mmCIF file of C-alpha atoms in Angstrom:
data_model
loop_
_atom_site.group_PDB
_atom_site.id
_atom_site.type_symbol
_atom_site.label_atom_id
_atom_site.label_comp_id
_atom_site.label_asym_id
_atom_site.label_seq_id
_atom_site.Cartn_x
_atom_site.Cartn_y
_atom_site.Cartn_z
ATOM 1 C CA UNK A 803 67.638 -88.270 125.049
ATOM 2 C CA UNK A 804 65.785 -84.888 124.196
ATOM 3 C CA UNK A 805 64.135 -84.003 120.848
ATOM 4 C CA UNK A 806 66.524 -81.094 120.932
ATOM 5 C CA UNK A 807 69.629 -82.942 121.548
ATOM 6 C CA UNK A 808 68.678 -85.317 118.780
ATOM 7 C CA UNK A 809 68.205 -82.104 116.299
ATOM 8 C CA UNK A 810 71.380 -81.002 117.659
ATOM 9 C CA UNK A 811 73.890 -83.762 116.883
ATOM 10 C CA UNK A 812 71.980 -84.513 113.814
ATOM 11 C CA UNK A 813 72.719 -81.110 112.225
ATOM 12 C CA UNK A 814 76.658 -81.547 113.850
ATOM 13 C CA UNK A 815 76.626 -84.606 111.810
ATOM 14 C CA UNK A 816 75.724 -82.484 108.873
ATOM 15 C CA UNK A 817 77.956 -79.788 109.283
ATOM 16 C CA UNK A 818 81.162 -82.654 109.623
ATOM 17 C CA UNK A 819 80.248 -84.019 106.791
ATOM 18 C CA UNK A 820 79.938 -81.336 104.701
ATOM 19 C CA UNK A 821 83.393 -80.143 106.094
ATOM 20 C CA UNK A 822 84.713 -83.267 105.277
ATOM 21 C CA UNK A 823 83.646 -83.124 101.828
ATOM 22 C CA UNK A 824 84.778 -79.543 101.150
ATOM 23 C CA UNK A 825 88.208 -80.150 102.578
ATOM 24 C CA UNK A 826 90.391 -80.066 100.251
ATOM 25 C CA UNK A 827 94.598 -81.181 100.375
ATOM 26 C CA UNK A 828 96.650 -79.966 97.370
ATOM 27 C CA UNK A 829 100.245 -81.788 96.801
ATOM 28 C CA UNK A 830 103.003 -79.594 95.808
ATOM 29 C CA UNK A 831 106.492 -80.153 94.556
ATOM 30 C CA UNK A 832 109.299 -78.377 95.472
ATOM 31 C CA UNK A 833 112.887 -78.795 94.454
ATOM 32 C CA UNK A 834 114.269 -76.975 97.703
ATOM 33 C CA UNK A 835 115.004 -78.355 101.160
ATOM 34 C CA UNK A 836 112.188 -77.264 103.696
ATOM 35 C CA UNK A 837 114.919 -75.220 105.351
ATOM 36 C CA UNK A 838 115.179 -72.427 102.617
ATOM 37 C CA UNK A 839 113.971 -68.954 102.927
ATOM 38 C CA UNK A 840 111.493 -69.966 100.175
ATOM 39 C CA UNK A 841 110.576 -72.587 101.560
ATOM 40 C CA UNK A 842 109.518 -71.093 104.738
ATOM 41 C CA UNK A 843 107.483 -68.516 102.401
ATOM 42 C CA UNK A 844 105.599 -71.319 101.029
ATOM 43 C CA UNK A 845 104.961 -72.825 104.345
ATOM 44 C CA UNK A 846 103.774 -69.651 105.669
ATOM 45 C CA UNK A 847 101.589 -69.268 102.727
ATOM 46 C CA UNK A 848 99.845 -72.446 103.386
ATOM 47 C CA UNK A 849 99.263 -72.068 107.420
ATOM 48 C CA UNK A 850 97.369 -68.455 106.085
ATOM 49 C CA UNK A 851 95.160 -70.264 103.849
ATOM 50 C CA UNK A 852 94.431 -73.125 106.287
ATOM 51 C CA UNK A 853 93.345 -70.029 108.795
ATOM 52 C CA UNK A 854 91.135 -68.570 106.022
ATOM 53 C CA UNK A 855 89.481 -71.515 104.602
ATOM 54 C CA UNK A 856 88.958 -72.679 108.383
ATOM 55 C CA UNK A 857 90.965 -75.793 108.005
ATOM 56 C CA UNK A 858 89.292 -76.606 104.505
ATOM 57 C CA UNK A 859 92.247 -76.181 102.657
ATOM 58 C CA UNK A 860 95.808 -77.928 103.264
ATOM 59 C CA UNK A 861 99.159 -77.443 101.238
ATOM 60 C CA UNK A 862 101.176 -81.385 101.435
ATOM 61 C CA UNK A 863 104.720 -80.503 100.759
ATOM 62 C CA UNK A 864 107.206 -82.892 98.799
ATOM 63 C CA UNK A 865 110.464 -81.402 99.380
ATOM 64 C CA UNK A 866 113.906 -82.263 97.333
ATOM 65 C CA UNK A 867 112.357 -83.317 94.421
ATOM 66 C CA UNK A 868 110.550 -86.384 96.032
ATOM 67 C CA UNK A 869 107.369 -86.137 94.322
ATOM 68 C CA UNK A 870 108.939 -85.011 91.084
ATOM 69 C CA UNK A 871 112.104 -83.434 89.224
ATOM 70 C CA UNK A 872 112.387 -80.081 89.259
ATOM 71 C CA UNK A 873 113.029 -80.474 85.489
ATOM 72 C CA UNK A 874 109.650 -82.517 84.911
ATOM 73 C CA UNK A 875 107.612 -80.064 87.086
ATOM 74 C CA UNK A 876 105.658 -78.362 84.585
ATOM 75 C CA UNK A 877 104.455 -82.019 83.190
ATOM 76 C CA UNK A 878 103.994 -83.174 86.744
ATOM 77 C CA UNK A 879 101.169 -80.250 87.569
ATOM 78 C CA UNK A 880 100.029 -80.392 84.131
ATOM 79 C CA UNK A 881 98.999 -84.008 84.238
ATOM 80 C CA UNK A 882 97.995 -83.717 88.172
ATOM 81 C CA UNK A 883 100.799 -85.817 89.709
ATOM 82 C CA UNK A 884 101.503 -82.477 91.097
ATOM 83 C CA UNK A 885 98.369 -80.454 92.270
ATOM 84 C CA UNK A 886 100.745 -77.487 92.288
ATOM 85 C CA UNK A 887 104.860 -76.836 91.883
ATOM 86 C CA UNK A 888 107.448 -74.667 90.936
ATOM 87 C CA UNK A 889 108.414 -74.339 87.597
ATOM 88 C CA UNK A 890 111.524 -73.589 85.683
ATOM 89 C CA UNK A 891 110.812 -71.604 82.200
ATOM 90 C CA UNK A 892 114.661 -72.225 81.442
ATOM 91 C CA UNK A 893 113.808 -76.159 81.918
ATOM 92 C CA UNK A 894 110.666 -75.734 79.736
ATOM 93 C CA UNK A 895 110.820 -73.144 77.217
ATOM 94 C CA UNK A 896 109.501 -75.249 74.147
ATOM 95 C CA UNK A 897 106.209 -75.302 76.321
ATOM 96 C CA UNK A 898 106.586 -71.796 78.216
ATOM 97 C CA UNK A 899 108.296 -69.749 75.526
ATOM 98 C CA UNK A 900 106.547 -66.282 76.492
ATOM 99 C CA UNK A 901 107.073 -66.842 80.574
ATOM 100 C CA UNK A 902 110.691 -67.894 79.411
ATOM 101 C CA UNK A 903 111.381 -63.953 78.818
ATOM 102 C CA UNK A 904 110.853 -63.487 82.699
ATOM 103 C CA UNK A 905 114.508 -64.202 83.132
ATOM 104 C CA UNK A 906 116.965 -61.689 81.863
ATOM 105 C CA UNK A 907 120.445 -61.960 80.647
ATOM 106 C CA UNK A 908 121.560 -58.389 81.817
ATOM 107 C CA UNK A 909 120.348 -55.284 83.746
ATOM 108 C CA UNK A 910 118.860 -55.686 87.233
ATOM 109 C CA UNK A 911 118.576 -58.483 89.321
ATOM 110 C CA UNK A 912 116.377 -57.425 92.184
ATOM 111 C CA UNK A 913 113.644 -59.485 93.442
ATOM 112 C CA UNK A 914 111.279 -57.034 94.140
ATOM 113 C CA UNK A 915 111.571 -54.905 90.541
ATOM 114 C CA UNK A 916 111.532 -57.979 88.845
ATOM 115 C CA UNK A 917 108.860 -59.497 90.446
ATOM 116 C CA UNK A 918 106.441 -56.337 90.229
ATOM 117 C CA UNK A 919 107.810 -55.612 86.606
ATOM 118 C CA UNK A 920 106.438 -59.353 85.106
ATOM 119 C CA UNK A 921 103.107 -59.135 86.897
ATOM 120 C CA UNK A 922 102.346 -56.141 85.133
ATOM 121 C CA UNK A 923 103.758 -56.897 81.637
ATOM 122 C CA UNK A 924 101.326 -60.452 82.364
ATOM 123 C CA UNK A 925 98.178 -58.228 82.797
ATOM 124 C CA UNK A 926 99.029 -56.303 79.933
ATOM 125 C CA UNK A 927 99.892 -59.320 77.725
ATOM 126 C CA UNK A 928 96.618 -62.284 77.678
ATOM 127 C CA UNK A 929 98.605 -64.414 75.414
ATOM 128 C CA UNK A 930 101.399 -64.755 78.664
ATOM 129 C CA UNK A 931 97.890 -66.464 80.414
ATOM 130 C CA UNK A 932 96.958 -68.220 77.242
ATOM 131 C CA UNK A 933 100.297 -69.903 76.884
ATOM 132 C CA UNK A 934 100.014 -71.418 80.194
ATOM 133 C CA UNK A 935 96.216 -72.738 79.543
ATOM 134 C CA UNK A 936 97.339 -75.016 76.918
ATOM 135 C CA UNK A 937 99.642 -76.521 79.211
ATOM 136 C CA UNK A 938 96.870 -76.986 81.917
ATOM 137 C CA UNK A 939 98.626 -74.899 84.426
ATOM 138 C CA UNK A 940 97.492 -71.378 86.272
ATOM 139 C CA UNK A 941 99.840 -68.604 87.398
ATOM 140 C CA UNK A 942 100.264 -68.327 91.120
ATOM 141 C CA UNK A 943 103.338 -66.251 91.720
ATOM 142 C CA UNK A 944 106.786 -65.420 90.249
ATOM 143 C CA UNK A 945 110.142 -65.589 92.366
ATOM 144 C CA UNK A 946 113.276 -64.067 90.871
ATOM 145 C CA UNK A 947 116.017 -65.751 92.806
ATOM 146 C CA UNK A 948 118.833 -63.009 91.617
ATOM 147 C CA UNK A 949 121.561 -62.484 89.337
ATOM 148 C CA UNK A 950 123.615 -65.901 88.403
ATOM 149 C CA UNK A 951 126.693 -66.386 90.636
ATOM 150 C CA UNK A 952 129.666 -68.469 89.563
ATOM 151 C CA UNK A 953 130.854 -71.070 91.883
ATOM 152 C CA UNK A 954 134.014 -73.030 91.492
ATOM 153 C CA UNK A 955 137.728 -73.981 92.046
ATOM 154 C CA UNK A 956 138.836 -69.512 90.977
ATOM 155 C CA UNK A 957 136.962 -66.364 90.214
ATOM 156 C CA UNK A 958 136.075 -66.216 86.460
ATOM 157 C CA UNK A 959 137.117 -62.534 85.983
ATOM 158 C CA UNK A 960 136.449 -62.433 82.344
ATOM 159 C CA UNK A 961 135.351 -64.708 79.759
ATOM 160 C CA UNK A 962 139.118 -65.993 79.541
ATOM 161 C CA UNK A 963 138.910 -67.168 83.150
ATOM 162 C CA UNK A 964 136.844 -70.197 82.161
ATOM 163 C CA UNK A 965 139.931 -72.062 80.216
ATOM 164 C CA UNK A 966 138.455 -74.529 78.593
ATOM 165 C CA UNK A 967 136.613 -75.718 82.047
ATOM 166 C CA UNK A 968 133.591 -78.409 82.382
ATOM 167 C CA UNK A 969 130.945 -76.208 83.794
ATOM 168 C CA UNK A 970 127.123 -76.145 84.174
ATOM 169 C CA UNK A 971 125.772 -72.862 83.270
ATOM 170 C CA UNK A 972 122.416 -71.215 82.893
ATOM 171 C CA UNK A 973 120.792 -71.062 79.439
ATOM 172 C CA UNK A 974 122.150 -67.568 79.108
ATOM 173 C CA UNK A 975 125.637 -68.334 79.914
ATOM 174 C CA UNK A 976 125.319 -71.220 77.768
ATOM 175 C CA UNK A 977 124.080 -69.306 74.773
ATOM 176 C CA UNK A 978 126.935 -66.512 75.056
ATOM 177 C CA UNK A 979 129.352 -69.287 75.510
ATOM 178 C CA UNK A 980 128.168 -70.851 71.793
ATOM 179 C CA UNK A 981 127.902 -67.085 70.493
ATOM 180 C CA UNK A 982 131.066 -65.458 71.488
ATOM 181 C CA UNK A 983 133.108 -68.830 71.413
ATOM 182 C CA UNK A 984 134.095 -68.703 74.713
ATOM 183 C CA UNK A 985 136.736 -71.724 76.232
ATOM 184 C CA UNK A 986 134.326 -73.831 77.918
ATOM 185 C CA UNK A 987 132.140 -77.121 77.710
ATOM 186 C CA UNK A 988 128.991 -76.606 79.317
ATOM 187 C CA UNK A 989 127.192 -79.918 81.103
ATOM 188 C CA UNK A 990 123.959 -80.365 80.649
ATOM 189 C CA UNK A 991 123.273 -80.323 84.750
ATOM 190 C CA UNK A 992 120.317 -79.585 86.403
ATOM 191 C CA UNK A 993 120.716 -76.951 89.498
ATOM 192 C CA UNK A 994 119.845 -79.811 92.454
ATOM 193 C CA UNK A 995 122.589 -81.962 91.229
ATOM 194 C CA UNK A 996 125.198 -79.228 90.974
ATOM 195 C CA UNK A 997 127.082 -80.367 94.640
ATOM 196 C CA UNK A 998 127.438 -84.127 93.461
ATOM 197 C CA UNK A 999 128.797 -82.769 90.090
ATOM 198 C CA UNK A 1000 131.150 -80.943 91.679
ATOM 199 C CA UNK A 1001 132.109 -83.436 94.698
ATOM 200 C CA UNK A 1002 132.791 -86.234 92.286
ATOM 201 C CA UNK A 1003 134.660 -83.695 89.699
ATOM 202 C CA UNK A 1004 132.085 -83.997 87.069
ATOM 203 C CA UNK A 1005 132.850 -80.315 86.281
ATOM 204 C CA UNK A 1006 134.937 -78.159 88.086
ATOM 205 C CA UNK A 1007 132.575 -74.485 88.294
ATOM 206 C CA UNK A 1008 129.225 -73.820 87.600
ATOM 207 C CA UNK A 1009 126.275 -70.825 87.650
ATOM 208 C CA UNK A 1010 123.842 -70.876 90.272
ATOM 209 C CA UNK A 1011 122.072 -68.374 92.773
ATOM 210 C CA UNK A 1012 122.569 -66.777 96.234
ATOM 211 C CA UNK A 1013 119.631 -68.426 97.462
ATOM 212 C CA UNK A 1014 120.862 -72.256 96.826
ATOM 213 C CA UNK A 1015 124.503 -71.961 97.885
ATOM 214 C CA UNK A 1016 123.869 -72.720 101.604
ATOM 215 C CA UNK A 1017 120.577 -75.194 101.418
ATOM 216 C CA UNK A 1018 122.259 -77.099 99.293
ATOM 217 C CA UNK A 1019 125.879 -76.677 100.939
ATOM 218 C CA UNK A 1020 127.762 -75.343 97.867
ATOM 219 C CA UNK A 1021 130.521 -73.844 99.930
ATOM 220 C CA UNK A 1022 131.795 -77.705 101.027
ATOM 221 C CA UNK A 1023 132.366 -78.215 96.923
ATOM 222 C CA UNK A 1024 133.474 -75.129 95.670
ATOM 223 C CA UNK A 1025 135.766 -72.658 97.153
ATOM 224 C CA UNK A 1026 135.381 -69.113 94.878
ATOM 225 C CA UNK A 1027 132.114 -67.429 93.955
ATOM 226 C CA UNK A 1028 132.183 -64.937 91.569
ATOM 227 C CA UNK A 1029 129.241 -61.542 91.460
ATOM 228 C CA UNK A 1030 128.426 -60.575 87.748
ATOM 229 C CA UNK A 1031 125.226 -58.966 89.088
ATOM 230 C CA UNK A 1032 123.985 -59.106 85.467
ATOM 231 C CA UNK A 1033 120.065 -60.002 85.310
ATOM 232 C CA UNK A 1034 118.273 -62.734 86.933
ATOM 233 C CA UNK A 1035 116.260 -66.097 86.588
ATOM 234 C CA UNK A 1036 112.703 -66.660 87.328
ATOM 235 C CA UNK A 1037 110.876 -69.367 88.670
ATOM 236 C CA UNK A 1038 107.100 -69.554 88.554
ATOM 237 C CA UNK A 1039 104.516 -71.370 90.423
ATOM 238 C CA UNK A 1040 101.549 -72.878 89.215
ATOM 239 C CA UNK A 1041 98.691 -74.928 89.999
ATOM 240 C CA UNK A 1042 96.800 -77.537 87.716
ATOM 241 C CA UNK A 1043 94.280 -75.925 85.307
ATOM 242 C CA UNK A 1044 91.633 -78.915 86.160
ATOM 243 C CA UNK A 1045 92.181 -78.851 89.876
ATOM 244 C CA UNK A 1046 91.702 -74.750 90.043
ATOM 245 C CA UNK A 1047 88.389 -75.403 88.436
ATOM 246 C CA UNK A 1048 87.306 -77.846 90.711
ATOM 247 C CA UNK A 1049 88.003 -75.856 93.798
ATOM 248 C CA UNK A 1050 85.090 -74.032 95.438
ATOM 249 C CA UNK A 1051 84.414 -70.411 94.760
ATOM 250 C CA UNK A 1052 85.885 -69.421 98.841
ATOM 251 C CA UNK A 1053 88.411 -71.745 98.247
ATOM 252 C CA UNK A 1054 89.895 -69.988 94.945
ATOM 253 C CA UNK A 1055 88.998 -66.530 96.268
ATOM 254 C CA UNK A 1056 91.065 -67.515 99.490
ATOM 255 C CA UNK A 1057 94.031 -68.322 97.197
ATOM 256 C CA UNK A 1058 93.345 -65.295 94.709
ATOM 257 C CA UNK A 1059 93.733 -63.148 98.096
ATOM 258 C CA UNK A 1060 96.560 -64.418 99.126
ATOM 259 C CA UNK A 1061 98.568 -63.860 95.852
ATOM 260 C CA UNK A 1062 100.031 -60.284 96.105
ATOM 261 C CA UNK A 1063 101.321 -60.875 99.738
ATOM 262 C CA UNK A 1064 102.813 -64.293 98.175
ATOM 263 C CA UNK A 1065 104.028 -62.532 95.641
ATOM 264 C CA UNK A 1066 105.626 -59.880 98.002
ATOM 265 C CA UNK A 1067 107.196 -62.414 100.693
ATOM 266 C CA UNK A 1068 109.114 -64.012 97.696
ATOM 267 C CA UNK A 1069 110.632 -61.076 96.865
ATOM 268 C CA UNK A 1070 111.767 -59.787 100.352
ATOM 269 C CA UNK A 1071 113.444 -63.212 101.530
ATOM 270 C CA UNK A 1072 115.033 -63.266 98.360
ATOM 271 C CA UNK A 1073 116.714 -59.572 98.820
ATOM 272 C CA UNK A 1074 117.469 -60.766 102.401
ATOM 273 C CA UNK A 1075 118.654 -63.854 102.215
ATOM 274 C CA UNK A 1076 121.764 -62.562 99.470
ATOM 275 C CA UNK A 1077 122.696 -59.746 102.140
ATOM 276 C CA UNK A 1078 122.559 -63.211 104.878
ATOM 277 C CA UNK A 1079 124.301 -65.364 102.620
ATOM 278 C CA UNK A 1080 126.942 -63.622 101.630
ATOM 279 C CA UNK A 1081 128.348 -62.546 105.019
ATOM 280 C CA UNK A 1082 127.867 -66.112 105.894
ATOM 281 C CA UNK A 1083 129.549 -67.681 103.539
ATOM 282 C CA UNK A 1084 132.988 -66.020 103.660
ATOM 283 C CA UNK A 1085 132.494 -66.256 107.507
ATOM 284 C CA UNK A 1086 132.010 -70.087 107.633
ATOM 285 C CA UNK A 1087 134.394 -71.864 110.298
ATOM 286 C CA UNK A 1088 134.338 -75.098 108.222
ATOM 287 C CA UNK A 1089 134.076 -73.831 104.571
ATOM 288 C CA UNK A 1090 134.640 -70.441 104.267
ATOM 289 C CA UNK A 1091 134.450 -68.856 100.523
ATOM 290 C CA UNK A 1092 136.361 -66.236 98.650
ATOM 291 C CA UNK A 1093 133.588 -63.955 97.411
ATOM 292 C CA UNK A 1094 134.710 -61.388 94.461
ATOM 293 C CA UNK A 1095 132.669 -58.445 92.632
ATOM 294 C CA UNK A 1096 133.367 -57.960 89.216
ATOM 295 C CA UNK A 1097 134.663 -54.410 88.449
ATOM 296 C CA UNK A 1098 132.667 -51.965 86.424
ATOM 297 C CA UNK A 1099 135.065 -52.730 83.303
ATOM 298 C CA UNK A 1100 135.113 -56.806 83.974
ATOM 299 C CA UNK A 1101 131.075 -56.507 84.361
ATOM 300 C CA UNK A 1102 130.930 -54.748 81.184
ATOM 301 C CA UNK A 1103 133.117 -57.452 79.306
ATOM 302 C CA UNK A 1104 130.100 -60.361 80.421
ATOM 303 C CA UNK A 1105 127.241 -57.961 79.383
ATOM 304 C CA UNK A 1106 128.147 -57.397 75.781
ATOM 305 C CA UNK A 1107 128.398 -61.297 75.454
ATOM 306 C CA UNK A 1108 125.197 -61.940 77.566
ATOM 307 C CA UNK A 1109 123.022 -59.233 75.828
ATOM 308 C CA UNK A 1110 122.319 -61.197 72.346
ATOM 309 C CA UNK A 1111 120.931 -64.289 74.292
ATOM 310 C CA UNK A 1112 117.790 -62.116 75.566
ATOM 311 C CA UNK A 1113 117.316 -61.260 72.100
ATOM 312 C CA UNK A 1114 117.772 -64.737 71.027
ATOM 313 C CA UNK A 1115 114.864 -65.970 73.078
ATOM 314 C CA UNK A 1116 112.381 -63.294 72.003
ATOM 315 C CA UNK A 1117 112.983 -64.073 68.711
ATOM 316 C CA UNK A 1118 112.698 -67.732 69.302
ATOM 317 C CA UNK A 1119 109.382 -66.803 71.599
ATOM 318 C CA UNK A 1120 107.964 -64.807 68.435
ATOM 319 C CA UNK A 1121 108.453 -67.449 65.892
ATOM 320 C CA UNK A 1122 105.636 -69.434 68.472
ATOM 321 C CA UNK A 1123 103.830 -66.221 69.278
ATOM 322 C CA UNK A 1124 103.905 -62.716 67.411
ATOM 323 C CA UNK A 1125 103.667 -61.330 71.217
ATOM 324 C CA UNK A 1126 106.494 -62.204 72.269
ATOM 325 C CA UNK A 1127 108.793 -58.852 70.641
ATOM 326 C CA UNK A 1128 106.222 -56.580 72.107
ATOM 327 C CA UNK A 1129 106.640 -58.556 75.523
ATOM 328 C CA UNK A 1130 109.907 -58.213 75.821
ATOM 329 C CA UNK A 1131 109.941 -54.271 74.767
ATOM 330 C CA UNK A 1132 107.091 -53.706 77.520
ATOM 331 C CA UNK A 1133 108.778 -55.913 80.234
ATOM 332 C CA UNK A 1134 112.111 -53.825 80.074
ATOM 333 C CA UNK A 1135 109.844 -50.676 80.369
ATOM 334 C CA UNK A 1136 108.008 -52.187 83.127
ATOM 335 C CA UNK A 1137 111.976 -53.286 85.039
ATOM 336 C CA UNK A 1138 113.071 -49.699 84.274
ATOM 337 C CA UNK A 1139 109.776 -48.250 85.805
ATOM 338 C CA UNK A 1140 110.118 -50.487 88.870
ATOM 339 C CA UNK A 1141 113.635 -49.854 89.292
ATOM 340 C CA UNK A 1142 113.325 -46.070 89.138
ATOM 341 C CA UNK A 1143 110.477 -46.352 91.968
ATOM 342 C CA UNK A 1144 112.700 -48.820 94.028
ATOM 343 C CA UNK A 1145 115.812 -46.038 93.744
ATOM 344 C CA UNK A 1146 112.823 -43.281 94.839
ATOM 345 C CA UNK A 1147 111.079 -44.698 97.371
ATOM 346 C CA UNK A 1148 112.771 -48.276 99.003
ATOM 347 C CA UNK A 1149 110.760 -51.637 99.315
ATOM 348 C CA UNK A 1150 107.381 -51.685 100.449
ATOM 349 C CA UNK A 1151 108.179 -53.221 103.326
#
């Protein structure tokens, strides 16, 4: 072996060792099945990060709550059980009261509008990031999964149609039920358990979202979908703050450079999926569903009852952080501005 060959092999060994030391695999806890539209967004994002870092940064996904339960994901990512996770602020409102304001009860349910408006609100109010830092997490993306829909054994045209049923209700609807005296029994069931609860008859109906109908096969256990088209629900994607700070500068730069595209991809996937889902569930050869869209008059009845729930969230958050009041107001202004931008120019894709 020549001197230069020995030098080359030695240098190559050093490079391989350095690459091995720099390589990082991040765990990601998701409640969704790998076939869902948003899961595909995440998988594409992981590929883009791996390519951007020359294979040094990989993401290992744990689908369908296989690493941690959806309701426990904030604790999971904060403790390092999961390096990254999707977190539902509605399940962690005591710890994330400001972030819980990202979910709304009335108004637009457009995922792109919500994503744009909330990220602009975040930039204007550092208190939101400070709240996350106290929980040892760092924001990556927001995924608006669109307006609440009802699934069940009937169409829910008005609160009277709840008819003393036992139902899984989202937080806004649960508050409205209590505040307005609806004749319904809310069940404390998280979204991944909706299928089995309907199948067993534990509940006769549930609030859910368009992107959960097919991945969770809810058409197998419910005959009707009702579309109130009021407000929306937000999921937040976080990385453990200590893990983030331990990443190399190049890895952090690669992630930060990818986030605008990630947020846009979530919004696009949700917008497109909603159109596809409502068409497919009505045409399903084995388990078709009847879809009912509320009239303006019917929607107004639901909206009147739901409006106070968001105001209540703002009030509760303001008890923890006075910035909540201004955040709620600014978020509304940003939603209205983004809605006008959408109406005038369409989606940016």
